[in-house]
Amino acid sequence: GAVVSQHPSWVICKSGTSVKIECRSLDFQATTMFWYRQFPKQSLMLMATSNEGSKATYEQGVEKDKFLINHASLTLSTLTVTSAHPEDSSFYICSAGPLTEAFFGQGTRLTVV
Amino acid sequence: AQTVTQSQPEMSVQEAETVTLSCTYDTSESDYYLFWYKQPPSRQMILVIRQEAYKQQNATENRFSVNFQKAAKSFSLKISDSQLGDAAMYFCAYRIAGSGNTPLVFGKGTRLSVIA
């Protein structure tokens, strides 16, 4: 079946640095990808909608300058956490696919120290 | 705005028994999809079952079935013959059906424990 691959699966970075997370659709083209954030023992919250060739759409309360999204091709969307701080530590998950089924990446556990 | 409510933060079931997880949602849309996703400790999201709102027949996937009550906006998941591998976090999710791609809206989840 269709697969969405996310990389890295985990990353530790120093406070103030930037981290890039990649989300790839391996066997289908994705004009739209979604980025979610999941805090421990909580649900997935939509951060932004990534659109190929155009600007991302961010949910209310999500800082677009902190969470930069680039969707430069039909198979790749990237989320860059800029000037990361400990409160940005979380689990980030991307998703893509048809309306009838959303395929999820493996997720990225980000720890900012 | 669409919302999804899972009123059971935790549930437990004996191995081989049946358990039902509850989910209600709120929407003014007539065409949408409902899903149950499983998230094991690996945190990989796994689709368990899907229901199209326009279909009256309840979806079934092996040991998993749903009770879809559109008028009541209820979408419960029944797991029959529970197995140890069913232990996980279960999320109910809603998605508007439209011309473009739309995000999933998730409930808060139900943690299911299976007792041997």
PDB file of C-alpha atoms in Angstrom:
ATOM      1  CA  GLY A   1       0.000   0.000   0.000  1.00  0.00           C
ATOM      2  CA  ALA A   2       0.864   3.658  -0.091  1.00  0.00           C
ATOM      3  CA  VAL A   3       3.580   4.693   2.279  1.00  0.00           C
ATOM      4  CA  VAL A   4       4.553   7.980   3.805  1.00  0.00           C
ATOM      5  CA  SER A   5       8.102   8.140   5.082  1.00  0.00           C
ATOM      6  CA  GLN A   6       9.218  10.641   7.697  1.00  0.00           C
ATOM      7  CA  HIS A   7      12.776  11.404   8.669  1.00  0.00           C
ATOM      8  CA  PRO A   8      14.395  11.591  11.147  1.00  0.00           C
ATOM      9  CA  SER A   9      12.494   9.426  13.597  1.00  0.00           C
ATOM     10  CA  TRP A  10      14.091  11.221  16.488  1.00  0.00           C
ATOM     11  CA  VAL A  11      16.358  14.220  16.934  1.00  0.00           C
ATOM     12  CA  ILE A  12      17.957  16.055  19.825  1.00  0.00           C
ATOM     13  CA  CYS A  13      19.034  19.617  19.253  1.00  0.00           C
ATOM     14  CA  LYS A  14      20.351  22.504  21.275  1.00  0.00           C
ATOM     15  CA  SER A  15      18.151  25.421  22.148  1.00  0.00           C
ATOM     16  CA  GLY A  16      18.392  28.134  19.511  1.00  0.00           C
ATOM     17  CA  THR A  17      19.218  25.851  16.612  1.00  0.00           C
ATOM     18  CA  SER A  18      16.962  24.783  13.743  1.00  0.00           C
ATOM     19  CA  VAL A  19      15.780  21.320  12.860  1.00  0.00           C
ATOM     20  CA  LYS A  20      14.352  20.082   9.566  1.00  0.00           C
ATOM     21  CA  ILE A  21      11.919  17.196   9.339  1.00  0.00           C
ATOM     22  CA  GLU A  22      11.167  15.556   5.997  1.00  0.00           C
ATOM     23  CA  CYS A  23       7.963  13.875   4.893  1.00  0.00           C
ATOM     24  CA  ARG A  24       7.923  11.897   1.660  1.00  0.00           C
ATOM     25  CA  SER A  25       5.173  10.112  -0.187  1.00  0.00           C
ATOM     26  CA  LEU A  26       6.918   7.049  -1.593  1.00  0.00           C
ATOM     27  CA  ASP A  27       4.540   5.723  -4.227  1.00  0.00           C
ATOM     28  CA  PHE A  28       2.030   8.450  -4.878  1.00  0.00           C
ATOM     29  CA  GLN A  29       1.955  12.169  -5.530  1.00  0.00           C
ATOM     30  CA  ALA A  30       0.737  14.373  -2.729  1.00  0.00           C
ATOM     31  CA  THR A  31      -0.331  17.889  -3.580  1.00  0.00           C
ATOM     32  CA  THR A  32      -1.377  18.304   0.016  1.00  0.00           C
ATOM     33  CA  MET A  33       0.295  17.082   3.177  1.00  0.00           C
ATOM     34  CA  PHE A  34      -0.641  17.733   6.759  1.00  0.00           C
ATOM     35  CA  TRP A  35       1.578  18.313   9.774  1.00  0.00           C
ATOM     36  CA  TYR A  36       0.364  17.356  13.235  1.00  0.00           C
ATOM     37  CA  ARG A  37       1.855  17.734  16.660  1.00  0.00           C
ATOM     38  CA  GLN A  38       1.265  15.319  19.505  1.00  0.00           C
ATOM     39  CA  PHE A  39       2.156  16.036  23.113  1.00  0.00           C
ATOM     40  CA  PRO A  40       2.637  13.096  25.491  1.00  0.00           C
ATOM     41  CA  LYS A  41      -0.582  11.233  26.187  1.00  0.00           C
ATOM     42  CA  GLN A  42      -2.544  13.660  24.063  1.00  0.00           C
ATOM     43  CA  SER A  43      -4.179  13.625  20.688  1.00  0.00           C
ATOM     44  CA  LEU A  44      -2.896  14.803  17.330  1.00  0.00           C
ATOM     45  CA  MET A  45      -3.396  18.489  16.712  1.00  0.00           C
ATOM     46  CA  LEU A  46      -3.227  19.912  13.211  1.00  0.00           C
ATOM     47  CA  MET A  47      -0.450  22.457  12.846  1.00  0.00           C
ATOM     48  CA  ALA A  48      -0.570  23.281   9.172  1.00  0.00           C
ATOM     49  CA  THR A  49      -1.580  22.202   5.716  1.00  0.00           C
ATOM     50  CA  SER A  50       1.253  21.984   3.233  1.00  0.00           C
ATOM     51  CA  ASN A  51       0.367  22.715  -0.383  1.00  0.00           C
ATOM     52  CA  GLU A  52       2.682  21.892  -3.267  1.00  0.00           C
ATOM     53  CA  GLY A  53       3.848  25.017  -5.015  1.00  0.00           C
ATOM     54  CA  SER A  54       2.118  27.451  -2.696  1.00  0.00           C
ATOM     55  CA  LYS A  55       2.222  28.746   0.838  1.00  0.00           C
ATOM     56  CA  ALA A  56       1.245  26.562   3.721  1.00  0.00           C
ATOM     57  CA  THR A  57      -1.896  27.241   5.698  1.00  0.00           C
ATOM     58  CA  TYR A  58      -1.305  27.420   9.433  1.00  0.00           C
ATOM     59  CA  GLU A  59      -3.792  26.730  12.198  1.00  0.00           C
ATOM     60  CA  GLN A  60      -4.614  29.434  14.672  1.00  0.00           C
ATOM     61  CA  GLY A  61      -1.938  29.764  17.299  1.00  0.00           C
ATOM     62  CA  VAL A  62       0.825  28.155  15.238  1.00  0.00           C
ATOM     63  CA  GLU A  63       3.686  30.528  14.527  1.00  0.00           C
ATOM     64  CA  LYS A  64       4.441  30.387  10.828  1.00  0.00           C
ATOM     65  CA  ASP A  65       7.850  31.997  11.319  1.00  0.00           C
ATOM     66  CA  LYS A  66       8.848  29.329  13.809  1.00  0.00           C
ATOM     67  CA  PHE A  67       7.473  26.356  11.906  1.00  0.00           C
ATOM     68  CA  LEU A  68       8.536  26.823   8.304  1.00  0.00           C
ATOM     69  CA  ILE A  69       6.914  24.507   5.805  1.00  0.00           C
ATOM     70  CA  ASN A  70       8.142  23.923   2.282  1.00  0.00           C
ATOM     71  CA  HIS A  71       6.383  21.700  -0.228  1.00  0.00           C
ATOM     72  CA  ALA A  72       8.603  22.046  -3.245  1.00  0.00           C
ATOM     73  CA  SER A  73       7.695  18.811  -4.990  1.00  0.00           C
ATOM     74  CA  LEU A  74       4.766  16.442  -5.242  1.00  0.00           C
ATOM     75  CA  THR A  75       6.480  13.915  -2.991  1.00  0.00           C
ATOM     76  CA  LEU A  76       8.248  15.989  -0.373  1.00  0.00           C
ATOM     77  CA  SER A  77       7.197  18.386   2.354  1.00  0.00           C
ATOM     78  CA  THR A  78       9.565  19.685   4.999  1.00  0.00           C
ATOM     79  CA  LEU A  79       8.919  21.202   8.403  1.00  0.00           C
ATOM     80  CA  THR A  80      11.706  23.316   9.867  1.00  0.00           C
ATOM     81  CA  VAL A  81      11.528  24.236  13.499  1.00  0.00           C
ATOM     82  CA  THR A  82      13.528  27.440  13.719  1.00  0.00           C
ATOM     83  CA  SER A  83      15.266  28.731  16.834  1.00  0.00           C
ATOM     84  CA  ALA A  84      14.000  25.727  18.738  1.00  0.00           C
ATOM     85  CA  HIS A  85      13.256  25.989  22.441  1.00  0.00           C
ATOM     86  CA  PRO A  86      12.501  23.289  25.017  1.00  0.00           C
ATOM     87  CA  GLU A  87       8.771  23.971  24.716  1.00  0.00           C
ATOM     88  CA  ASP A  88       8.990  22.896  21.063  1.00  0.00           C
ATOM     89  CA  SER A  89       9.894  19.402  22.222  1.00  0.00           C
ATOM     90  CA  SER A  90       7.141  17.157  20.973  1.00  0.00           C
ATOM     91  CA  PHE A  91       6.194  14.409  18.542  1.00  0.00           C
ATOM     92  CA  TYR A  92       5.588  15.657  15.007  1.00  0.00           C
ATOM     93  CA  ILE A  93       3.700  13.556  12.461  1.00  0.00           C
ATOM     94  CA  CYS A  94       3.002  14.153   8.799  1.00  0.00           C
ATOM     95  CA  SER A  95       0.132  12.740   6.778  1.00  0.00           C
ATOM     96  CA  ALA A  96      -0.848  12.475   3.152  1.00  0.00           C
ATOM     97  CA  GLY A  97      -3.131  10.429   0.945  1.00  0.00           C
ATOM     98  CA  PRO A  98      -6.648  10.316  -0.475  1.00  0.00           C
ATOM     99  CA  LEU A  99      -9.757  11.382   1.426  1.00  0.00           C
ATOM    100  CA  THR A 100     -10.666   7.761   2.042  1.00  0.00           C
ATOM    101  CA  GLU A 101      -7.465   7.067   3.959  1.00  0.00           C
ATOM    102  CA  ALA A 102      -4.779   9.232   5.458  1.00  0.00           C
ATOM    103  CA  PHE A 103      -1.341   7.656   5.536  1.00  0.00           C
ATOM    104  CA  PHE A 104       0.948   8.720   8.309  1.00  0.00           C
ATOM    105  CA  GLY A 105       4.682   9.004   8.596  1.00  0.00           C
ATOM    106  CA  GLN A 106       6.458   7.261  11.426  1.00  0.00           C
ATOM    107  CA  GLY A 107       6.684  10.514  13.346  1.00  0.00           C
ATOM    108  CA  THR A 108       9.621  12.516  14.657  1.00  0.00           C
ATOM    109  CA  ARG A 109      10.373  12.860  18.319  1.00  0.00           C
ATOM    110  CA  LEU A 110      12.040  16.231  18.814  1.00  0.00           C
ATOM    111  CA  THR A 111      13.864  16.982  22.035  1.00  0.00           C
ATOM    112  CA  VAL A 112      15.295  20.445  22.529  1.00  0.00           C
ATOM    113  CA  VAL A 113      17.905  20.713  25.268  1.00  0.00           C
TER     114      VAL A 113
ATOM    115  CA  ALA B   1     -16.167  23.825  13.758  1.00  0.00           C
ATOM    116  CA  GLN B   2     -16.131  20.084  13.726  1.00  0.00           C
ATOM    117  CA  THR B   3     -15.371  18.312  16.979  1.00  0.00           C
ATOM    118  CA  VAL B   4     -14.828  14.700  17.923  1.00  0.00           C
ATOM    119  CA  THR B   5     -15.447  13.464  21.450  1.00  0.00           C
ATOM    120  CA  GLN B   6     -14.187  10.267  23.002  1.00  0.00           C
ATOM    121  CA  SER B   7     -15.605  10.062  26.490  1.00  0.00           C
ATOM    122  CA  GLN B   8     -13.582   7.062  27.666  1.00  0.00           C
ATOM    123  CA  PRO B   9      -9.953   7.983  28.403  1.00  0.00           C
ATOM    124  CA  GLU B  10      -9.181   4.374  29.332  1.00  0.00           C
ATOM    125  CA  MET B  11     -10.790   1.007  28.789  1.00  0.00           C
ATOM    126  CA  SER B  12      -9.772  -2.531  29.573  1.00  0.00           C
ATOM    127  CA  VAL B  13     -10.923  -5.888  28.255  1.00  0.00           C
ATOM    128  CA  GLN B  14     -10.156  -9.503  28.949  1.00  0.00           C
ATOM    129  CA  GLU B  15      -8.438 -11.392  26.194  1.00  0.00           C
ATOM    130  CA  ALA B  16     -10.972 -13.016  23.845  1.00  0.00           C
ATOM    131  CA  GLU B  17     -13.764 -10.768  25.092  1.00  0.00           C
ATOM    132  CA  THR B  18     -15.530  -7.914  23.312  1.00  0.00           C
ATOM    133  CA  VAL B  19     -15.126  -4.222  23.987  1.00  0.00           C
ATOM    134  CA  THR B  20     -16.801  -1.135  22.568  1.00  0.00           C
ATOM    135  CA  LEU B  21     -15.146   2.259  22.307  1.00  0.00           C
ATOM    136  CA  SER B  22     -17.394   5.304  22.055  1.00  0.00           C
ATOM    137  CA  CYS B  23     -17.135   8.302  19.785  1.00  0.00           C
ATOM    138  CA  THR B  24     -19.446  11.179  19.030  1.00  0.00           C
ATOM    139  CA  TYR B  25     -18.889  14.044  16.664  1.00  0.00           C
ATOM    140  CA  ASP B  26     -20.405  17.349  15.795  1.00  0.00           C
ATOM    141  CA  THR B  27     -20.724  18.643  12.266  1.00  0.00           C
ATOM    142  CA  SER B  28     -23.105  20.489  10.007  1.00  0.00           C
ATOM    143  CA  GLU B  29     -21.776  18.710   6.938  1.00  0.00           C
ATOM    144  CA  SER B  30     -23.694  15.925   5.247  1.00  0.00           C
ATOM    145  CA  ASP B  31     -20.801  14.261   3.460  1.00  0.00           C
ATOM    146  CA  TYR B  32     -17.803  13.141   5.457  1.00  0.00           C
ATOM    147  CA  TYR B  33     -15.663  10.212   6.510  1.00  0.00           C
ATOM    148  CA  LEU B  34     -15.155   8.701   9.917  1.00  0.00           C
ATOM    149  CA  PHE B  35     -12.153   6.662  10.960  1.00  0.00           C
ATOM    150  CA  TRP B  36     -10.741   4.718  13.820  1.00  0.00           C
ATOM    151  CA  TYR B  37      -6.963   4.780  14.052  1.00  0.00           C
ATOM    152  CA  LYS B  38      -4.808   2.683  16.347  1.00  0.00           C
ATOM    153  CA  GLN B  39      -1.585   4.052  17.802  1.00  0.00           C
ATOM    154  CA  PRO B  40       0.578   1.394  19.466  1.00  0.00           C
ATOM    155  CA  PRO B  41       3.631   2.259  21.595  1.00  0.00           C
ATOM    156  CA  SER B  42       5.656   2.718  18.403  1.00  0.00           C
ATOM    157  CA  ARG B  43       3.350   5.711  17.760  1.00  0.00           C
ATOM    158  CA  GLN B  44       2.787   4.704  14.145  1.00  0.00           C
ATOM    159  CA  MET B  45      -0.800   5.559  13.219  1.00  0.00           C
ATOM    160  CA  ILE B  46      -2.607   2.526  11.806  1.00  0.00           C
ATOM    161  CA  LEU B  47      -5.999   2.667  10.126  1.00  0.00           C
ATOM    162  CA  VAL B  48      -8.407   0.250  11.776  1.00  0.00           C
ATOM    163  CA  ILE B  49     -11.642   0.976   9.968  1.00  0.00           C
ATOM    164  CA  ARG B  50     -13.328   3.597   7.819  1.00  0.00           C
ATOM    165  CA  GLN B  51     -16.961   4.635   7.333  1.00  0.00           C
ATOM    166  CA  GLU B  52     -18.384   6.828   4.592  1.00  0.00           C
ATOM    167  CA  ALA B  53     -21.242   8.957   5.903  1.00  0.00           C
ATOM    168  CA  TYR B  54     -23.424   8.308   2.883  1.00  0.00           C
ATOM    169  CA  LYS B  55     -23.323   4.574   3.504  1.00  0.00           C
ATOM    170  CA  GLN B  56     -25.928   3.257   5.922  1.00  0.00           C
ATOM    171  CA  GLN B  57     -24.281  -0.117   6.278  1.00  0.00           C
ATOM    172  CA  ASN B  58     -21.861  -0.350   9.159  1.00  0.00           C
ATOM    173  CA  ALA B  59     -18.273  -1.035   8.152  1.00  0.00           C
ATOM    174  CA  THR B  60     -16.610  -4.268   9.234  1.00  0.00           C
ATOM    175  CA  GLU B  61     -12.985  -5.364   9.094  1.00  0.00           C
ATOM    176  CA  ASN B  62     -12.458  -8.837  10.519  1.00  0.00           C
ATOM    177  CA  ARG B  63     -12.758  -8.497  14.320  1.00  0.00           C
ATOM    178  CA  PHE B  64     -13.462  -4.780  14.111  1.00  0.00           C
ATOM    179  CA  SER B  65     -16.862  -3.300  13.399  1.00  0.00           C
ATOM    180  CA  VAL B  66     -18.561   0.020  13.894  1.00  0.00           C
ATOM    181  CA  ASN B  67     -22.003   1.160  14.930  1.00  0.00           C
ATOM    182  CA  PHE B  68     -22.612   4.268  12.867  1.00  0.00           C
ATOM    183  CA  GLN B  69     -25.634   6.292  13.895  1.00  0.00           C
ATOM    184  CA  LYS B  70     -25.677   9.317  11.610  1.00  0.00           C
ATOM    185  CA  ALA B  71     -28.645  11.084  13.161  1.00  0.00           C
ATOM    186  CA  ALA B  72     -27.154  10.727  16.615  1.00  0.00           C
ATOM    187  CA  LYS B  73     -23.669  11.556  15.279  1.00  0.00           C
ATOM    188  CA  SER B  74     -22.261   8.507  16.964  1.00  0.00           C
ATOM    189  CA  PHE B  75     -19.528   6.200  15.708  1.00  0.00           C
ATOM    190  CA  SER B  76     -18.528   3.457  18.126  1.00  0.00           C
ATOM    191  CA  LEU B  77     -15.912   0.766  17.533  1.00  0.00           C
ATOM    192  CA  LYS B  78     -16.470  -2.827  18.589  1.00  0.00           C
ATOM    193  CA  ILE B  79     -13.499  -5.126  18.938  1.00  0.00           C
ATOM    194  CA  SER B  80     -14.423  -8.787  19.123  1.00  0.00           C
ATOM    195  CA  ASP B  81     -12.213 -11.612  20.373  1.00  0.00           C
ATOM    196  CA  SER B  82      -9.748  -9.108  21.805  1.00  0.00           C
ATOM    197  CA  GLN B  83      -6.093  -9.965  21.466  1.00  0.00           C
ATOM    198  CA  LEU B  84      -3.051  -8.769  23.371  1.00  0.00           C
ATOM    199  CA  GLY B  85      -1.892  -6.978  20.238  1.00  0.00           C
ATOM    200  CA  ASP B  86      -4.999  -4.825  20.310  1.00  0.00           C
ATOM    201  CA  ALA B  87      -3.640  -2.931  23.303  1.00  0.00           C
ATOM    202  CA  ALA B  88      -3.009   0.596  22.089  1.00  0.00           C
ATOM    203  CA  MET B  89      -4.354   4.116  21.947  1.00  0.00           C
ATOM    204  CA  TYR B  90      -7.409   4.388  19.711  1.00  0.00           C
ATOM    205  CA  PHE B  91      -8.363   7.635  18.039  1.00  0.00           C
ATOM    206  CA  CYS B  92     -11.679   8.406  16.421  1.00  0.00           C
ATOM    207  CA  ALA B  93     -11.322  10.872  13.554  1.00  0.00           C
ATOM    208  CA  TYR B  94     -13.533  12.851  11.213  1.00  0.00           C
ATOM    209  CA  ARG B  95     -12.826  14.242   7.787  1.00  0.00           C
ATOM    210  CA  ILE B  96     -14.949  16.438   5.564  1.00  0.00           C
ATOM    211  CA  ALA B  97     -15.459  15.070   2.067  1.00  0.00           C
ATOM    212  CA  GLY B  98     -14.894  17.776  -0.472  1.00  0.00           C
ATOM    213  CA  SER B  99     -13.308  18.693  -3.733  1.00  0.00           C
ATOM    214  CA  GLY B 100      -9.941  19.128  -2.130  1.00  0.00           C
ATOM    215  CA  ASN B 101      -7.967  17.314   0.490  1.00  0.00           C
ATOM    216  CA  THR B 102      -8.982  18.004   4.070  1.00  0.00           C
ATOM    217  CA  PRO B 103      -7.292  17.272   7.388  1.00  0.00           C
ATOM    218  CA  LEU B 104      -8.432  14.801   9.992  1.00  0.00           C
ATOM    219  CA  VAL B 105      -9.949  16.031  13.225  1.00  0.00           C
ATOM    220  CA  PHE B 106      -9.133  13.677  16.078  1.00  0.00           C
ATOM    221  CA  GLY B 107     -10.757  12.856  19.363  1.00  0.00           C
ATOM    222  CA  LYS B 108      -8.651  12.782  22.509  1.00  0.00           C
ATOM    223  CA  GLY B 109      -8.242   9.043  22.313  1.00  0.00           C
ATOM    224  CA  THR B 110      -9.024   5.970  24.382  1.00  0.00           C
ATOM    225  CA  ARG B 111      -6.254   3.867  25.829  1.00  0.00           C
ATOM    226  CA  LEU B 112      -7.199   0.206  25.581  1.00  0.00           C
ATOM    227  CA  SER B 113      -5.591  -2.383  27.807  1.00  0.00           C
ATOM    228  CA  VAL B 114      -6.018  -6.099  27.126  1.00  0.00           C
ATOM    229  CA  ILE B 115      -5.759  -8.381  30.116  1.00  0.00           C
ATOM    230  CA  ALA B 116      -4.420 -11.880  29.591  1.00  0.00           C
TER     231      ALA B 116
END
